[in-house]
mmCIF file of C-alpha atoms in Angstrom:
data_model
loop_
_atom_site.group_PDB
_atom_site.id
_atom_site.type_symbol
_atom_site.label_atom_id
_atom_site.label_comp_id
_atom_site.label_asym_id
_atom_site.label_seq_id
_atom_site.Cartn_x
_atom_site.Cartn_y
_atom_site.Cartn_z
ATOM 1 C CA MET A 534 -5.017 -26.069 -6.005
ATOM 2 C CA SER A 535 -8.644 -25.193 -5.286
ATOM 3 C CA VAL A 536 -11.194 -24.591 -2.532
ATOM 4 C CA THR A 537 -14.987 -24.621 -2.529
ATOM 5 C CA ILE A 538 -17.214 -22.093 -0.765
ATOM 6 C CA ASN A 539 -20.868 -21.089 -1.151
ATOM 7 C CA ALA A 540 -21.707 -17.786 -2.825
ATOM 8 C CA HIS A 541 -23.050 -16.068 0.297
ATOM 9 C CA GLN A 542 -19.933 -16.827 2.301
ATOM 10 C CA LEU A 543 -17.615 -15.664 -0.464
ATOM 11 C CA GLY A 544 -19.580 -12.415 -0.671
ATOM 12 C CA ARG A 545 -19.280 -11.972 3.090
ATOM 13 C CA LEU A 546 -15.500 -12.424 3.004
ATOM 14 C CA ILE A 547 -15.239 -9.657 0.420
ATOM 15 C CA ASP A 548 -17.712 -7.326 2.155
ATOM 16 C CA LYS A 549 -15.971 -7.622 5.535
ATOM 17 C CA THR A 550 -12.552 -6.706 4.194
ATOM 18 C CA ILE A 551 -13.003 -4.471 1.156
ATOM 19 C CA ASP A 552 -13.089 -1.200 3.145
ATOM 20 C CA HIS A 553 -9.639 -1.936 4.572
ATOM 21 C CA MET A 554 -7.633 -2.364 1.354
ATOM 22 C CA GLY A 555 -4.886 0.090 0.461
ATOM 23 C CA SER A 556 -4.918 2.763 -2.217
ATOM 24 C CA GLU A 557 -3.881 2.435 -5.834
ATOM 25 C CA TYR A 558 -0.514 3.986 -4.919
ATOM 26 C CA VAL A 559 0.468 0.910 -2.890
ATOM 27 C CA GLU A 560 0.031 -1.926 -5.357
ATOM 28 C CA PRO A 561 0.688 -4.878 -2.987
ATOM 29 C CA LEU A 562 -2.153 -3.652 -0.732
ATOM 30 C CA HIS A 563 -4.552 -2.480 -3.449
ATOM 31 C CA GLY A 564 -6.826 -5.514 -3.357
ATOM 32 C CA ILE A 565 -7.968 -8.402 -1.186
ATOM 33 C CA ARG A 566 -5.635 -11.255 -0.404
ATOM 34 C CA LEU A 567 -7.103 -14.768 -0.581
ATOM 35 C CA ASP A 568 -4.989 -16.982 1.651
ATOM 36 C CA VAL A 569 -5.600 -20.703 2.146
ATOM 37 C CA ASP A 570 -4.116 -23.024 4.752
ATOM 38 C CA ALA A 571 -5.027 -26.548 5.819
ATOM 39 C CA ARG A 572 -8.145 -25.393 7.676
ATOM 40 C CA TYR A 573 -9.441 -22.023 6.459
ATOM 41 C CA LEU A 574 -9.908 -19.748 3.476
ATOM 42 C CA TYR A 575 -9.036 -16.191 4.544
ATOM 43 C CA ALA A 576 -9.727 -12.819 2.988
ATOM 44 C CA VAL A 577 -7.229 -10.200 4.149
ATOM 45 C CA ALA A 578 -6.956 -6.480 3.458
ATOM 46 C CA SER A 579 -4.898 -3.660 4.904
ATOM 47 C CA ASP A 580 -4.054 -0.047 4.150
ATOM 48 C CA GLN A 581 -1.348 0.064 6.882
ATOM 49 C CA TYR A 582 -3.737 1.922 9.222
ATOM 50 C CA THR A 583 -6.211 -0.933 9.627
ATOM 51 C CA ILE A 584 -6.073 -4.621 8.866
ATOM 52 C CA ALA A 585 -9.011 -7.029 8.585
ATOM 53 C CA VAL A 586 -9.097 -10.813 8.314
ATOM 54 C CA ALA A 587 -12.293 -12.769 7.640
ATOM 55 C CA ARG A 588 -12.186 -16.536 7.429
ATOM 56 C CA TYR A 589 -14.272 -19.502 6.265
ATOM 57 C CA GLN A 590 -13.681 -23.033 7.552
ATOM 58 C CA LEU A 591 -13.064 -25.480 4.738
ATOM 59 C CA ASN A 592 -14.771 -28.833 4.471
ATOM 60 C CA HIS A 593 -12.795 -31.990 5.072
ATOM 61 C CA GLY A 594 -12.024 -32.599 1.401
ATOM 62 C CA ASP A 595 -10.501 -29.151 0.890
ATOM 63 C CA GLN A 596 -8.256 -29.534 3.956
ATOM 64 C CA GLN A 597 -5.962 -31.975 2.162
ATOM 65 C CA GLN A 598 -4.524 -29.369 -0.189
ATOM 66 C CA GLU A 599 -1.331 -27.322 -0.101
ATOM 67 C CA PRO A 600 -1.485 -23.745 1.230
ATOM 68 C CA TRP A 601 -1.610 -20.958 -1.350
ATOM 69 C CA ALA A 602 -2.292 -17.237 -1.559
ATOM 70 C CA ARG A 603 -3.197 -14.759 -4.297
ATOM 71 C CA THR A 604 -4.190 -11.099 -4.223
ATOM 72 C CA ILE A 605 -7.361 -10.121 -6.097
ATOM 73 C CA PRO A 606 -6.605 -6.706 -7.657
ATOM 74 C CA ALA A 607 -9.033 -3.979 -6.604
ATOM 75 C CA GLU A 608 -10.188 -3.371 -10.186
ATOM 76 C CA HIS A 609 -11.644 -6.907 -10.341
ATOM 77 C CA LEU A 610 -13.538 -6.844 -7.046
ATOM 78 C CA ARG A 611 -16.654 -5.142 -8.371
ATOM 79 C CA SER A 612 -17.079 -7.629 -11.218
ATOM 80 C CA ILE A 613 -16.513 -10.553 -8.837
ATOM 81 C CA ARG A 614 -19.094 -9.193 -6.380
ATOM 82 C CA GLU A 615 -21.650 -8.655 -9.166
ATOM 83 C CA TRP A 616 -20.976 -12.159 -10.472
ATOM 84 C CA ILE A 617 -21.615 -13.582 -6.981
ATOM 85 C CA ASP A 618 -24.915 -11.675 -6.782
ATOM 86 C CA THR A 619 -26.175 -13.397 -9.934
ATOM 87 C CA MET A 620 -26.342 -16.800 -8.234
ATOM 88 C CA LYS A 621 -28.261 -18.236 -5.305
ATOM 89 C CA GLY A 622 -26.509 -17.941 -1.980
ATOM 90 C CA ALA A 623 -26.202 -21.677 -1.502
ATOM 91 C CA GLY A 624 -24.605 -22.095 -4.935
ATOM 92 C CA LEU A 625 -21.088 -23.480 -4.671
ATOM 93 C CA VAL A 626 -18.107 -21.585 -6.038
ATOM 94 C CA THR A 627 -14.782 -23.330 -6.640
ATOM 95 C CA ILE A 628 -11.714 -21.075 -6.550
ATOM 96 C CA SER A 629 -8.603 -22.441 -8.223
ATOM 97 C CA THR A 630 -5.186 -21.119 -9.159
ATOM 98 C CA ALA A 631 -3.451 -21.113 -12.507
ATOM 99 C CA LYS A 632 -0.048 -19.742 -13.461
ATOM 100 C CA ASP A 633 -1.051 -16.086 -13.342
ATOM 101 C CA ARG A 634 -4.825 -16.316 -12.848
ATOM 102 C CA LEU A 635 -7.561 -17.007 -10.327
ATOM 103 C CA VAL A 636 -10.528 -18.957 -11.655
ATOM 104 C CA PHE A 637 -13.972 -18.811 -10.032
ATOM 105 C CA GLU A 638 -16.259 -21.644 -11.192
ATOM 106 C CA GLY A 639 -19.971 -21.257 -10.410
ATOM 107 C CA PRO A 640 -23.057 -23.401 -11.043
ATOM 108 C CA GLN A 641 -23.810 -21.664 -14.347
ATOM 109 C CA THR A 642 -20.845 -19.483 -15.338
ATOM 110 C CA ASP A 643 -17.133 -19.126 -14.634
ATOM 111 C CA LEU A 644 -14.991 -16.060 -14.038
ATOM 112 C CA SER A 645 -11.250 -15.799 -14.603
ATOM 113 C CA ILE A 646 -9.043 -12.860 -13.537
ATOM 114 C CA SER A 647 -5.359 -12.099 -13.919
ATOM 115 C CA VAL A 648 -3.214 -11.769 -10.789
ATOM 116 C CA ASN A 649 0.359 -10.709 -10.095
ATOM 117 C CA THR A 650 2.001 -13.555 -8.192
ATOM 118 C CA ALA A 651 5.159 -11.507 -7.630
ATOM 119 C CA LEU A 652 3.470 -9.053 -5.234
ATOM 120 C CA GLU A 653 4.762 -9.321 -1.655
ATOM 121 C CA PHE A 654 1.877 -9.142 0.836
ATOM 122 C CA PRO A 655 2.731 -8.411 4.496
ATOM 123 C CA ASP A 656 3.014 -11.264 6.983
ATOM 124 C CA TRP A 657 -0.440 -10.565 8.379
ATOM 125 C CA ARG A 658 -0.329 -13.590 10.674
ATOM 126 C CA GLY A 659 2.860 -12.361 12.299
ATOM 127 C CA ILE A 660 1.578 -8.801 12.609
ATOM 128 C CA LEU A 661 -1.634 -9.836 14.350
ATOM 129 C CA ARG A 662 0.022 -12.555 16.432
ATOM 130 C CA LYS A 663 2.358 -9.974 17.938
ATOM 131 C CA GLN A 664 -0.571 -7.725 18.886
ATOM 132 C CA VAL A 665 -2.786 -10.501 20.228
ATOM 133 C CA GLU A 666 -0.060 -12.018 22.417
ATOM 134 C CA GLN A 667 1.224 -8.832 23.999
ATOM 135 C CA ALA A 668 -0.126 -7.784 27.383
ATOM 136 C CA ALA A 669 -2.081 -4.578 27.930
ATOM 137 C CA ASP A 670 0.255 -1.688 28.700
ATOM 138 C CA GLY A 671 -1.002 -0.184 31.983
ATOM 139 C CA PRO A 672 -3.709 2.525 32.024
ATOM 140 C CA THR A 673 -4.514 3.074 28.364
ATOM 141 C CA PHE A 674 -6.060 6.068 26.608
ATOM 142 C CA PRO A 675 -5.229 5.693 22.907
ATOM 143 C CA ALA A 676 -6.220 8.169 20.197
ATOM 144 C CA LEU A 677 -8.244 6.538 17.407
ATOM 145 C CA ASN A 678 -9.421 7.844 14.059
ATOM 146 C CA SER A 679 -13.234 7.429 14.056
ATOM 147 C CA GLY A 680 -13.293 7.249 10.266
ATOM 148 C CA TYR A 681 -11.153 4.123 10.383
ATOM 149 C CA LEU A 682 -13.342 2.653 13.136
ATOM 150 C CA ALA A 683 -16.352 2.888 10.796
ATOM 151 C CA ARG A 684 -14.680 0.381 8.475
ATOM 152 C CA PHE A 685 -15.373 -2.341 11.034
ATOM 153 C CA ASN A 686 -19.133 -1.811 10.784
ATOM 154 C CA THR A 687 -20.032 -5.158 9.218
ATOM 155 C CA GLY A 688 -23.202 -5.764 11.217
ATOM 156 C CA ASP A 689 -21.423 -8.089 13.657
ATOM 157 C CA VAL A 690 -21.195 -7.773 17.431
ATOM 158 C CA LEU A 691 -17.558 -6.899 18.100
ATOM 159 C CA ARG A 692 -15.262 -7.383 21.064
ATOM 160 C CA ALA A 693 -12.326 -5.021 21.409
ATOM 161 C CA ARG A 694 -9.012 -5.097 23.276
ATOM 162 C CA VAL A 695 -6.927 -2.009 23.924
ATOM 163 C CA THR A 696 -3.271 -2.950 24.260
ATOM 164 C CA GLY A 697 -1.659 0.447 24.810
ATOM 165 C CA ASP A 698 -1.679 4.142 23.957
ATOM 166 C CA GLU A 699 0.596 3.701 20.960
ATOM 167 C CA LYS A 700 -0.386 0.148 20.063
ATOM 168 C CA PRO A 701 -3.183 -1.168 17.844
ATOM 169 C CA LEU A 702 -6.777 -1.641 18.942
ATOM 170 C CA LEU A 703 -7.760 -5.279 18.360
ATOM 171 C CA VAL A 704 -11.253 -6.171 17.137
ATOM 172 C CA PHE A 705 -12.745 -9.670 17.294
ATOM 173 C CA ALA A 706 -15.972 -11.161 15.921
ATOM 174 C CA GLU A 707 -17.061 -14.585 14.742
ATOM 175 C CA ASP A 708 -14.461 -15.673 12.170
ATOM 176 C CA PHE A 709 -13.122 -12.115 12.019
ATOM 177 C CA LEU A 710 -10.033 -10.426 13.420
ATOM 178 C CA GLY A 711 -8.921 -6.872 12.820
ATOM 179 C CA ALA A 712 -6.628 -4.192 14.124
ATOM 180 C CA GLN A 713 -6.537 -0.402 13.935
ATOM 181 C CA MET A 714 -3.326 1.554 14.343
ATOM 182 C CA PRO A 715 -3.432 4.442 16.827
ATOM 183 C CA ALA A 716 -3.610 7.990 15.507
ATOM 184 C CA ARG A 717 -0.521 10.163 15.760
ATOM 185 C CA TYR A 718 -2.002 12.310 18.481
ATOM 186 C CA ALA A 719 -1.623 16.072 17.987
ATOM 187 C CA GLY A 720 -3.513 17.266 21.058
ATOM 188 C CA VAL A 721 -6.124 19.098 18.991
ATOM 189 C CA TYR A 722 -9.444 20.079 20.596
ATOM 190 C CA PRO A 723 -11.941 18.502 21.378
ATOM 191 C CA CYS A 724 -9.682 15.595 22.511
ATOM 192 C CA LYS A 725 -6.845 17.748 23.797
ATOM 193 C CA GLU A 726 -6.314 15.725 27.016
ATOM 194 C CA GLU A 727 -3.399 13.370 26.542
ATOM 195 C CA THR A 728 -4.210 11.106 29.520
ATOM 196 C CA PHE A 729 -7.370 9.559 30.874
ATOM 197 C CA ASP A 730 -6.903 11.441 34.154
ATOM 198 C CA GLY A 731 -6.810 14.683 32.215
ATOM 199 C CA ALA A 732 -9.962 13.833 30.297
ATOM 200 C CA HIS A 733 -11.672 12.751 33.503
ATOM 201 C CA GLN A 734 -10.763 16.009 35.204
ATOM 202 C CA SER A 735 -12.088 18.095 32.328
ATOM 203 C CA TRP A 736 -15.526 16.431 32.639
ATOM 204 C CA LEU A 737 -15.784 16.377 36.435
ATOM 205 C CA TRP A 738 -17.936 19.521 36.691
ATOM 206 C CA THR A 739 -20.438 18.234 34.149
ATOM 207 C CA LEU A 740 -20.647 14.646 35.365
ATOM 208 C CA SER A 741 -20.783 15.473 39.079
ATOM 209 C CA ALA A 742 -24.461 16.423 38.652
ATOM 210 C CA GLY A 743 -25.290 12.826 37.733
ATOM 211 C CA SER A 744 -26.144 10.002 40.101
ATOM 212 C CA LYS A 745 -23.479 7.426 40.909
ATOM 213 C CA ASP A 746 -26.119 4.684 40.650
ATOM 214 C CA ALA A 747 -27.420 5.631 37.192
ATOM 215 C CA ASN A 748 -27.160 3.032 34.418
ATOM 216 C CA LEU A 749 -28.252 2.375 30.868
ATOM 217 C CA ASP A 750 -29.479 -1.142 31.575
ATOM 218 C CA GLY A 751 -31.990 -2.166 28.927
ATOM 219 C CA ALA A 752 -34.244 -3.569 31.649
ATOM 220 C CA ALA A 753 -34.827 -0.032 32.917
ATOM 221 C CA TYR A 754 -36.618 0.944 29.712
ATOM 222 C CA GLU A 755 -39.451 -0.628 27.799
ATOM 223 C CA GLU A 756 -40.002 -0.154 24.110
ATOM 224 C CA ASP A 757 -43.123 1.798 23.290
ATOM 225 C CA ARG A 758 -44.303 -0.972 21.012
ATOM 226 C CA PRO A 759 -47.741 -2.628 21.028
ATOM 227 C CA ARG A 760 -47.617 -6.186 22.305
ATOM 228 C CA TYR A 761 -48.982 -7.505 19.040
ATOM 229 C CA GLU A 762 -46.245 -5.846 16.977
ATOM 230 C CA ALA A 763 -43.625 -8.375 15.890
ATOM 231 C CA THR A 764 -39.977 -7.625 16.541
ATOM 232 C CA THR A 765 -37.583 -7.013 13.661
ATOM 233 C CA ASP A 766 -34.533 -7.870 15.799
ATOM 234 C CA ILE A 767 -33.053 -11.222 14.820
ATOM 235 C CA ARG A 768 -31.705 -12.051 18.293
ATOM 236 C CA GLU A 769 -35.031 -11.224 19.941
ATOM 237 C CA THR A 770 -36.803 -13.364 17.332
ATOM 238 C CA GLY A 771 -34.539 -16.312 18.139
ATOM 239 C CA GLU A 772 -35.167 -15.835 21.866
ATOM 240 C CA THR A 773 -38.942 -15.767 21.284
ATOM 241 C CA LEU A 774 -38.836 -18.995 19.275
ATOM 242 C CA LEU A 775 -36.824 -20.775 21.967
ATOM 243 C CA GLN A 776 -39.190 -19.522 24.683
ATOM 244 C CA GLN A 777 -42.172 -20.762 22.670
ATOM 245 C CA THR A 778 -40.573 -24.184 22.264
ATOM 246 C CA LEU A 779 -39.815 -24.532 25.972
ATOM 247 C CA ARG A 780 -43.124 -23.145 27.221
ATOM 248 C CA SER A 781 -45.079 -25.427 24.918
ATOM 249 C CA GLY A 782 -43.014 -28.354 26.136
ATOM 250 C CA TRP A 783 -43.732 -27.426 29.753
ATOM 251 C CA ASP A 784 -47.445 -27.023 28.985
ATOM 252 C CA MET A 785 -47.583 -30.492 27.437
ATOM 253 C CA ALA A 786 -47.097 -32.070 30.870
ATOM 254 C CA GLY A 787 -50.299 -33.597 32.184
ATOM 255 C CA LYS A 788 -52.336 -32.837 29.061
ATOM 256 C CA SER A 789 -51.944 -36.135 27.177
ATOM 257 C CA GLY A 790 -54.582 -38.014 29.149
ATOM 258 C CA ASP A 791 -57.440 -35.733 30.133
ATOM 259 C CA LYS A 792 -56.935 -33.048 27.468
ATOM 260 C CA PRO A 793 -55.529 -34.706 24.346
ATOM 261 C CA GLU A 794 -56.444 -31.793 22.029
ATOM 262 C CA GLU A 795 -54.521 -29.313 24.195
ATOM 263 C CA PHE A 796 -51.616 -31.739 24.333
ATOM 264 C CA LEU A 797 -51.494 -31.950 20.538
ATOM 265 C CA ALA A 798 -51.715 -28.145 20.229
ATOM 266 C CA HIS A 799 -48.766 -27.662 22.593
ATOM 267 C CA CYS A 800 -46.855 -30.427 20.817
ATOM 268 C CA LEU A 801 -47.408 -28.735 17.452
ATOM 269 C CA ALA A 802 -46.349 -25.329 18.839
ATOM 270 C CA ALA A 803 -43.165 -26.819 20.318
ATOM 271 C CA VAL A 804 -42.273 -28.599 17.065
ATOM 272 C CA ASN A 805 -42.926 -25.508 14.930
ATOM 273 C CA GLY A 806 -41.038 -23.218 17.306
ATOM 274 C CA TRP A 807 -37.985 -25.481 17.322
ATOM 275 C CA ALA A 808 -38.079 -25.972 13.536
ATOM 276 C CA ALA A 809 -38.330 -22.210 12.956
ATOM 277 C CA PHE A 810 -35.380 -21.554 15.291
ATOM 278 C CA ARG A 811 -33.210 -24.199 13.605
ATOM 279 C CA TYR A 812 -33.998 -22.844 10.139
ATOM 280 C CA LEU A 813 -33.308 -19.263 11.242
ATOM 281 C CA ASP A 814 -30.052 -20.289 12.906
ATOM 282 C CA ALA A 815 -28.936 -22.134 9.755
ATOM 283 C CA LEU A 816 -29.782 -19.136 7.560
ATOM 284 C CA TYR A 817 -27.914 -16.806 9.917
ATOM 285 C CA ASN A 818 -24.797 -18.973 9.717
ATOM 286 C CA VAL A 819 -24.951 -18.860 5.913
ATOM 287 C CA ASP A 820 -25.736 -15.153 5.580
ATOM 288 C CA PRO A 821 -26.571 -12.958 8.631
ATOM 289 C CA ARG A 822 -27.802 -10.115 6.436
ATOM 290 C CA ALA A 823 -30.244 -12.349 4.591
ATOM 291 C CA ALA A 824 -31.492 -13.731 7.928
ATOM 292 C CA ALA A 825 -32.021 -10.214 9.307
ATOM 293 C CA ALA A 826 -33.873 -9.187 6.146
ATOM 294 C CA VAL A 827 -36.176 -12.226 6.382
ATOM 295 C CA VAL A 828 -36.949 -11.503 10.046
ATOM 296 C CA ALA A 829 -37.786 -7.867 9.263
ATOM 297 C CA GLU A 830 -39.955 -8.788 6.274
ATOM 298 C CA THR A 831 -41.770 -11.501 8.226
ATOM 299 C CA ALA A 832 -42.432 -9.071 11.091
ATOM 300 C CA GLY A 833 -44.165 -6.773 8.612
ATOM 301 C CA GLU A 834 -46.281 -9.679 7.374
ATOM 302 C CA PHE A 835 -47.259 -10.554 10.940
ATOM 303 C CA ASP A 836 -48.288 -6.970 11.627
ATOM 304 C CA SER A 837 -50.376 -6.811 8.450
ATOM 305 C CA GLY A 838 -52.550 -9.682 9.698
ATOM 306 C CA GLU A 839 -52.705 -11.308 6.262
ATOM 307 C CA ILE A 840 -50.678 -14.441 6.963
ATOM 308 C CA SER A 841 -53.263 -16.756 5.393
ATOM 309 C CA GLU A 842 -53.211 -14.764 2.167
ATOM 310 C CA PHE A 843 -49.395 -14.801 2.108
ATOM 311 C CA ALA A 844 -49.319 -18.564 2.748
ATOM 312 C CA TRP A 845 -51.909 -19.201 0.014
ATOM 313 C CA GLY A 846 -49.868 -17.188 -2.492
ATOM 314 C CA ALA A 847 -46.615 -18.897 -1.455
ATOM 315 C CA ALA A 848 -48.224 -22.323 -1.897
ATOM 316 C CA GLU A 849 -49.427 -21.479 -5.393
ATOM 317 C CA LYS A 850 -46.034 -20.008 -6.314
ATOM 318 C CA ALA A 851 -44.356 -23.225 -5.163
ATOM 319 C CA GLY A 852 -46.629 -25.266 -7.460
ATOM 320 C CA PHE A 853 -48.936 -26.693 -4.770
ATOM 321 C CA ASP A 854 -52.745 -26.690 -4.758
ATOM 322 C CA PRO A 855 -53.981 -24.840 -1.637
ATOM 323 C CA GLN A 856 -57.588 -25.154 -2.835
ATOM 324 C CA LYS A 857 -57.290 -28.943 -2.593
ATOM 325 C CA TRP A 858 -55.786 -28.566 0.878
ATOM 326 C CA LEU A 859 -58.789 -26.471 1.896
ATOM 327 C CA ASP A 860 -61.275 -28.931 0.438
ATOM 328 C CA ASP A 861 -59.554 -31.868 2.171
ATOM 329 C CA TYR A 862 -59.488 -29.992 5.470
ATOM 330 C CA GLU A 863 -63.156 -29.049 5.236
ATOM 331 C CA ALA A 864 -64.032 -32.695 4.504
ATOM 332 C CA TYR A 865 -61.971 -33.751 7.541
ATOM 333 C CA ARG A 866 -63.741 -31.268 9.795
ATOM 334 C CA LYS A 867 -67.130 -32.394 8.516
ATOM 335 C CA ARG A 868 -66.245 -36.033 9.160
ATOM 336 C CA LYS A 869 -65.055 -35.271 12.708
ATOM 337 C CA ALA A 870 -68.221 -33.294 13.421
ATOM 338 C CA GLU A 871 -70.359 -36.232 12.247
ATOM 339 C CA GLU A 872 -68.362 -38.620 14.442
ATOM 340 C CA ARG A 873 -68.855 -36.420 17.490
ATOM 341 C CA ALA A 874 -72.578 -36.122 16.751
ATOM 342 C CA SER A 875 -72.959 -39.902 16.463
ATOM 343 C CA GLU A 876 -71.075 -40.390 19.753
ATOM 344 C CA THR A 877 -73.422 -37.926 21.474
ATOM 345 C CA LEU A 878 -76.532 -39.724 20.210
ATOM 346 C CA ALA A 879 -75.141 -43.060 21.326
#
């Protein structure tokens, strides 16, 4: 029984769940559970206060196998994560089961760890199904441990559902589902109010000085950033690329006949904008952190104003000959100039 996943995605499954695993005093929970069904590979961890599930959709070939599950002991997680970091993100890792082992086969090296197949892991599907399917329980004002909340900081945009004062908080993201148990509320200051009405009443005097129409809409504020400074935000970068593609496409209209050079310039801008967006989107789906790092690094290169130097160095590093490109381009420009001059004389 085996599944195949790329290195980046396997690293993400571990990173999204590792902060939720139980302590060494609860052996069944002291690790990350790899659970495979006919559609997904899941990584699951819980310490009984929080539970986190990250999943990866299997390719068609892997979906023919029988379901299986094994718990990676906590003491092996660091070595597995370091092993993943030694390979390129797109490198494929095959995870297979043996009698009492999990085997990770990479492009260059393999890693084998011992596992205890007798450990009983909780029915995490049943636990989360119960919470997801239950209706919200009236006006809710649950007490939550902020330290546990921090465990869900994986860089994703999260959606949350509050199901009741003494019921778990549900957290959703792309291919991620988690839950946090409510705190056993002791009524200790500064959150001594046990109901929302009580908390509201305690803040009335302070908040009454504010306007009822006030908001924190992002449109009401503008970043104090020069127009030429490139954004480091990945979503804003994607929006800019899509806008460039569409605007260039709109500008192409009516330029093909009377202004062919402008038409070609807009065509090139539209093609490059769309290509850049597709590449960025693909990288984000493989590894959001790598995509964000590339956007931030590229923004710094834009702001430095040395793009030509960076491109020249990248071309040489890739084994190309940018000097030949320059010579060919200069010859092309010279030829075009001579053709225009001859047309003028004629």
